Structure formats: structure tokens, C-alpha cells
Amino acid sequence: MSEKKYSEKHEWVELNGDVATVGITKHATEQLGDIVFAEVPEKGKSFEAGGEAAVVESVKAASDVYSPVAGEVTESNDAIVGDPSLVNQDPEGNGWFFKIKVSDVNQINNLMNKTDYDKFVMEGA
């Protein structure tokens, strides 16, 4: 596993070979509050980087989850559909949304590392 990378829309990506696991950050869950619904993409669906891939709803708001990288979904986390609170409990672990076979692994270089993401959040993003 590589280090996690982060998008400006508060998704995280962890690359393992050419497959990336995608979820939303702890900061995103703190902003949303208690998550009550999650919709994940179907296996085989393709996305461009920045494309709307999933939906999450909380007691405060509904929000799209974007794919930070282009590729094809290889697996979706049905556990969060059945128990959306997993996203709040472990957003950067068991609360992941989907895995995507990345069309170009170099896309990951366009994302922030943890230090840069934390700075981005502290600056009011």
C-alpha cells in the first residue's frame, strides 16, 4: 500500500498496484455529521477524475463523492450501504466507498499528501 493522497473535495485515495481505494476524509465526516445513507457505484462503471461517483447523506446535508482518479470500479463497499454509520466510525478505513482500477497511476501525483491536505483544511477549505 502506498501513502494516502487527498483531493480538494475531501476524498482520500490509497493506491495498491493499479487499484485505488477511495473514501471520504475524517474532516468531511465531521462537516457532514451523522451519516444516514450511502450510495456506492456499481462494479464496472467508469469515471473520469473528478466525476461524481457516489452519494452520502447525513442529518445535515446530501453530498456527492467524487472519484479523484479516472478508471473503472472493481469493487464497491456494500457494508456502508447497509450500515452508513461505518463511514463516521472509520472514514479512512472500513468506511471506504469503492475501489477503482486506475487508468494511469501517475494521476495520484496530482493529489495532496497528508501534510498538504491538513494545511488545506486548516486554511478553511
PDB file of C-alpha atoms in Angstrom:
ATOM      1  CA  MET A   1       0.000   0.000   0.000  1.00  0.00           C
ATOM      2  CA  SER A   2       1.156   3.494  -0.741  1.00  0.00           C
ATOM      3  CA  GLU A   3       0.550   6.556   1.384  1.00  0.00           C
ATOM      4  CA  LYS A   4      -2.920   8.035   1.240  1.00  0.00           C
ATOM      5  CA  LYS A   5      -3.432  11.005  -1.054  1.00  0.00           C
ATOM      6  CA  TYR A   6      -6.189  13.588  -0.718  1.00  0.00           C
ATOM      7  CA  SER A   7      -8.375  15.673  -3.037  1.00  0.00           C
ATOM      8  CA  GLU A   8      -9.631  19.231  -2.589  1.00  0.00           C
ATOM      9  CA  LYS A   9     -13.147  17.774  -2.393  1.00  0.00           C
ATOM     10  CA  HIS A  10     -12.145  15.788   0.719  1.00  0.00           C
ATOM     11  CA  GLU A  11     -11.784  12.313  -0.741  1.00  0.00           C
ATOM     12  CA  TRP A  12      -8.828  10.081   0.077  1.00  0.00           C
ATOM     13  CA  VAL A  13      -7.156   7.574  -2.226  1.00  0.00           C
ATOM     14  CA  GLU A  14      -4.852   4.708  -1.351  1.00  0.00           C
ATOM     15  CA  LEU A  15      -3.141   3.037  -4.305  1.00  0.00           C
ATOM     16  CA  ASN A  16      -2.222  -0.657  -4.248  1.00  0.00           C
ATOM     17  CA  GLY A  17      -0.655  -1.565  -7.601  1.00  0.00           C
ATOM     18  CA  ASP A  18      -3.091  -0.104 -10.131  1.00  0.00           C
ATOM     19  CA  VAL A  19      -6.176  -0.318  -7.884  1.00  0.00           C
ATOM     20  CA  ALA A  20      -7.094   2.626  -5.681  1.00  0.00           C
ATOM     21  CA  THR A  21      -9.405   2.527  -2.673  1.00  0.00           C
ATOM     22  CA  VAL A  22     -11.480   5.718  -2.352  1.00  0.00           C
ATOM     23  CA  GLY A  23     -13.367   7.185   0.587  1.00  0.00           C
ATOM     24  CA  ILE A  24     -14.135  10.479   2.265  1.00  0.00           C
ATOM     25  CA  THR A  25     -11.894  12.055   4.868  1.00  0.00           C
ATOM     26  CA  LYS A  26     -12.453  12.382   8.598  1.00  0.00           C
ATOM     27  CA  HIS A  27     -12.758  16.141   8.023  1.00  0.00           C
ATOM     28  CA  ALA A  28     -15.602  15.520   5.549  1.00  0.00           C
ATOM     29  CA  THR A  29     -17.471  13.322   8.034  1.00  0.00           C
ATOM     30  CA  GLU A  30     -17.037  15.953  10.748  1.00  0.00           C
ATOM     31  CA  GLN A  31     -18.551  18.569   8.433  1.00  0.00           C
ATOM     32  CA  LEU A  32     -21.434  16.293   7.414  1.00  0.00           C
ATOM     33  CA  GLY A  33     -22.356  14.984  10.859  1.00  0.00           C
ATOM     34  CA  ASP A  34     -24.075  11.621  11.327  1.00  0.00           C
ATOM     35  CA  ILE A  35     -24.246   9.761   8.014  1.00  0.00           C
ATOM     36  CA  VAL A  36     -27.628   8.135   7.424  1.00  0.00           C
ATOM     37  CA  PHE A  37     -27.362   6.993   3.780  1.00  0.00           C
ATOM     38  CA  ALA A  38     -24.620   5.966   1.379  1.00  0.00           C
ATOM     39  CA  GLU A  39     -24.873   5.032  -2.288  1.00  0.00           C
ATOM     40  CA  VAL A  40     -21.876   3.400  -3.969  1.00  0.00           C
ATOM     41  CA  PRO A  41     -21.137   2.939  -7.689  1.00  0.00           C
ATOM     42  CA  GLU A  42     -21.692  -0.362  -9.490  1.00  0.00           C
ATOM     43  CA  LYS A  43     -18.776  -2.606 -10.384  1.00  0.00           C
ATOM     44  CA  GLY A  44     -17.691  -1.963 -13.979  1.00  0.00           C
ATOM     45  CA  LYS A  45     -18.732   1.693 -14.012  1.00  0.00           C
ATOM     46  CA  SER A  46     -16.068   4.074 -15.340  1.00  0.00           C
ATOM     47  CA  PHE A  47     -15.275   7.571 -14.117  1.00  0.00           C
ATOM     48  CA  GLU A  48     -13.092  10.449 -15.163  1.00  0.00           C
ATOM     49  CA  ALA A  49     -11.022  12.140 -12.461  1.00  0.00           C
ATOM     50  CA  GLY A  50     -13.392  14.472 -10.621  1.00  0.00           C
ATOM     51  CA  GLY A  51     -16.502  12.606 -11.789  1.00  0.00           C
ATOM     52  CA  GLU A  52     -19.455  12.087  -9.444  1.00  0.00           C
ATOM     53  CA  ALA A  53     -19.153   8.506  -8.232  1.00  0.00           C
ATOM     54  CA  ALA A  54     -21.220   8.083  -5.063  1.00  0.00           C
ATOM     55  CA  VAL A  55     -23.629   9.867  -2.737  1.00  0.00           C
ATOM     56  CA  VAL A  56     -23.598  10.333   1.002  1.00  0.00           C
ATOM     57  CA  GLU A  57     -26.402  11.834   3.081  1.00  0.00           C
ATOM     58  CA  SER A  58     -26.230  12.985   6.654  1.00  0.00           C
ATOM     59  CA  VAL A  59     -28.619  14.588   9.088  1.00  0.00           C
ATOM     60  CA  LYS A  60     -27.249  17.939   7.824  1.00  0.00           C
ATOM     61  CA  ALA A  61     -26.859  17.550   4.053  1.00  0.00           C
ATOM     62  CA  ALA A  62     -26.516  15.371   0.975  1.00  0.00           C
ATOM     63  CA  SER A  63     -23.187  15.384  -0.806  1.00  0.00           C
ATOM     64  CA  ASP A  64     -21.654  13.805  -3.874  1.00  0.00           C
ATOM     65  CA  VAL A  65     -18.498  11.751  -3.550  1.00  0.00           C
ATOM     66  CA  TYR A  66     -16.132  12.275  -6.473  1.00  0.00           C
ATOM     67  CA  SER A  67     -13.586   9.905  -7.935  1.00  0.00           C
ATOM     68  CA  PRO A  68     -10.210  11.626  -7.551  1.00  0.00           C
ATOM     69  CA  VAL A  69      -8.760   9.393 -10.297  1.00  0.00           C
ATOM     70  CA  ALA A  70     -10.002   8.076 -13.648  1.00  0.00           C
ATOM     71  CA  GLY A  71     -10.667   4.381 -14.073  1.00  0.00           C
ATOM     72  CA  GLU A  72     -13.154   1.527 -13.702  1.00  0.00           C
ATOM     73  CA  VAL A  73     -14.800   0.427 -10.447  1.00  0.00           C
ATOM     74  CA  THR A  74     -13.664  -3.054  -9.397  1.00  0.00           C
ATOM     75  CA  GLU A  75     -15.453  -3.257  -6.050  1.00  0.00           C
ATOM     76  CA  SER A  76     -17.985  -1.312  -4.002  1.00  0.00           C
ATOM     77  CA  ASN A  77     -18.292  -1.320  -0.231  1.00  0.00           C
ATOM     78  CA  ASP A  78     -21.809  -2.653   0.277  1.00  0.00           C
ATOM     79  CA  ALA A  79     -21.199  -2.684   4.048  1.00  0.00           C
ATOM     80  CA  ILE A  80     -21.626   1.114   4.183  1.00  0.00           C
ATOM     81  CA  VAL A  81     -24.902   0.849   2.260  1.00  0.00           C
ATOM     82  CA  GLY A  82     -26.252  -1.475   4.962  1.00  0.00           C
ATOM     83  CA  ASP A  83     -24.663   0.481   7.816  1.00  0.00           C
ATOM     84  CA  PRO A  84     -23.820   4.075   6.787  1.00  0.00           C
ATOM     85  CA  SER A  85     -22.535   4.823  10.300  1.00  0.00           C
ATOM     86  CA  LEU A  86     -19.359   2.898   9.328  1.00  0.00           C
ATOM     87  CA  VAL A  87     -18.362   5.997   7.357  1.00  0.00           C
ATOM     88  CA  ASN A  88     -18.433   8.086  10.565  1.00  0.00           C
ATOM     89  CA  GLN A  89     -16.813   5.391  12.702  1.00  0.00           C
ATOM     90  CA  ASP A  90     -13.868   4.654  10.375  1.00  0.00           C
ATOM     91  CA  PRO A  91     -13.857   7.051   7.386  1.00  0.00           C
ATOM     92  CA  GLU A  92     -10.307   6.258   6.288  1.00  0.00           C
ATOM     93  CA  GLY A  93     -10.576   2.520   6.938  1.00  0.00           C
ATOM     94  CA  ASN A  94     -13.688   0.299   6.881  1.00  0.00           C
ATOM     95  CA  GLY A  95     -15.814   3.259   5.737  1.00  0.00           C
ATOM     96  CA  TRP A  96     -14.290   3.293   2.215  1.00  0.00           C
ATOM     97  CA  PHE A  97     -16.684   3.702  -0.746  1.00  0.00           C
ATOM     98  CA  PHE A  98     -15.190   1.921  -3.764  1.00  0.00           C
ATOM     99  CA  LYS A  99     -12.089   0.508  -5.398  1.00  0.00           C
ATOM    100  CA  ILE A 100     -11.153   1.634  -8.884  1.00  0.00           C
ATOM    101  CA  LYS A 101      -8.672   0.243 -11.423  1.00  0.00           C
ATOM    102  CA  VAL A 102      -6.762   3.402 -12.248  1.00  0.00           C
ATOM    103  CA  SER A 103      -6.272   4.180 -15.938  1.00  0.00           C
ATOM    104  CA  ASP A 104      -2.943   5.942 -15.218  1.00  0.00           C
ATOM    105  CA  VAL A 105      -1.268   5.515 -11.823  1.00  0.00           C
ATOM    106  CA  ASN A 106       0.555   8.825 -12.288  1.00  0.00           C
ATOM    107  CA  GLN A 107      -2.776  10.614 -11.655  1.00  0.00           C
ATOM    108  CA  ILE A 108      -2.133  10.060  -7.966  1.00  0.00           C
ATOM    109  CA  ASN A 109       0.658  12.647  -8.182  1.00  0.00           C
ATOM    110  CA  ASN A 110      -1.983  15.346  -8.774  1.00  0.00           C
ATOM    111  CA  LEU A 111      -3.361  14.816  -5.258  1.00  0.00           C
ATOM    112  CA  MET A 112      -2.154  16.143  -1.894  1.00  0.00           C
ATOM    113  CA  ASN A 113      -0.197  14.229   0.717  1.00  0.00           C
ATOM    114  CA  LYS A 114      -1.446  14.226   4.340  1.00  0.00           C
ATOM    115  CA  THR A 115       0.645  17.248   5.375  1.00  0.00           C
ATOM    116  CA  ASP A 116      -0.582  19.353   2.445  1.00  0.00           C
ATOM    117  CA  TYR A 117      -4.182  18.215   2.968  1.00  0.00           C
ATOM    118  CA  ASP A 118      -4.090  19.115   6.678  1.00  0.00           C
ATOM    119  CA  LYS A 119      -2.761  22.568   5.748  1.00  0.00           C
ATOM    120  CA  PHE A 120      -5.501  22.892   3.092  1.00  0.00           C
ATOM    121  CA  VAL A 121      -8.161  22.098   5.730  1.00  0.00           C
ATOM    122  CA  MET A 122      -6.655  24.488   8.296  1.00  0.00           C
ATOM    123  CA  GLU A 123      -6.761  27.281   5.717  1.00  0.00           C
ATOM    124  CA  GLY A 124     -10.533  26.917   5.715  1.00  0.00           C
ATOM    125  CA  ALA A 125     -11.246  24.597   2.805  1.00  0.00           C
TER     126      ALA A 125
END
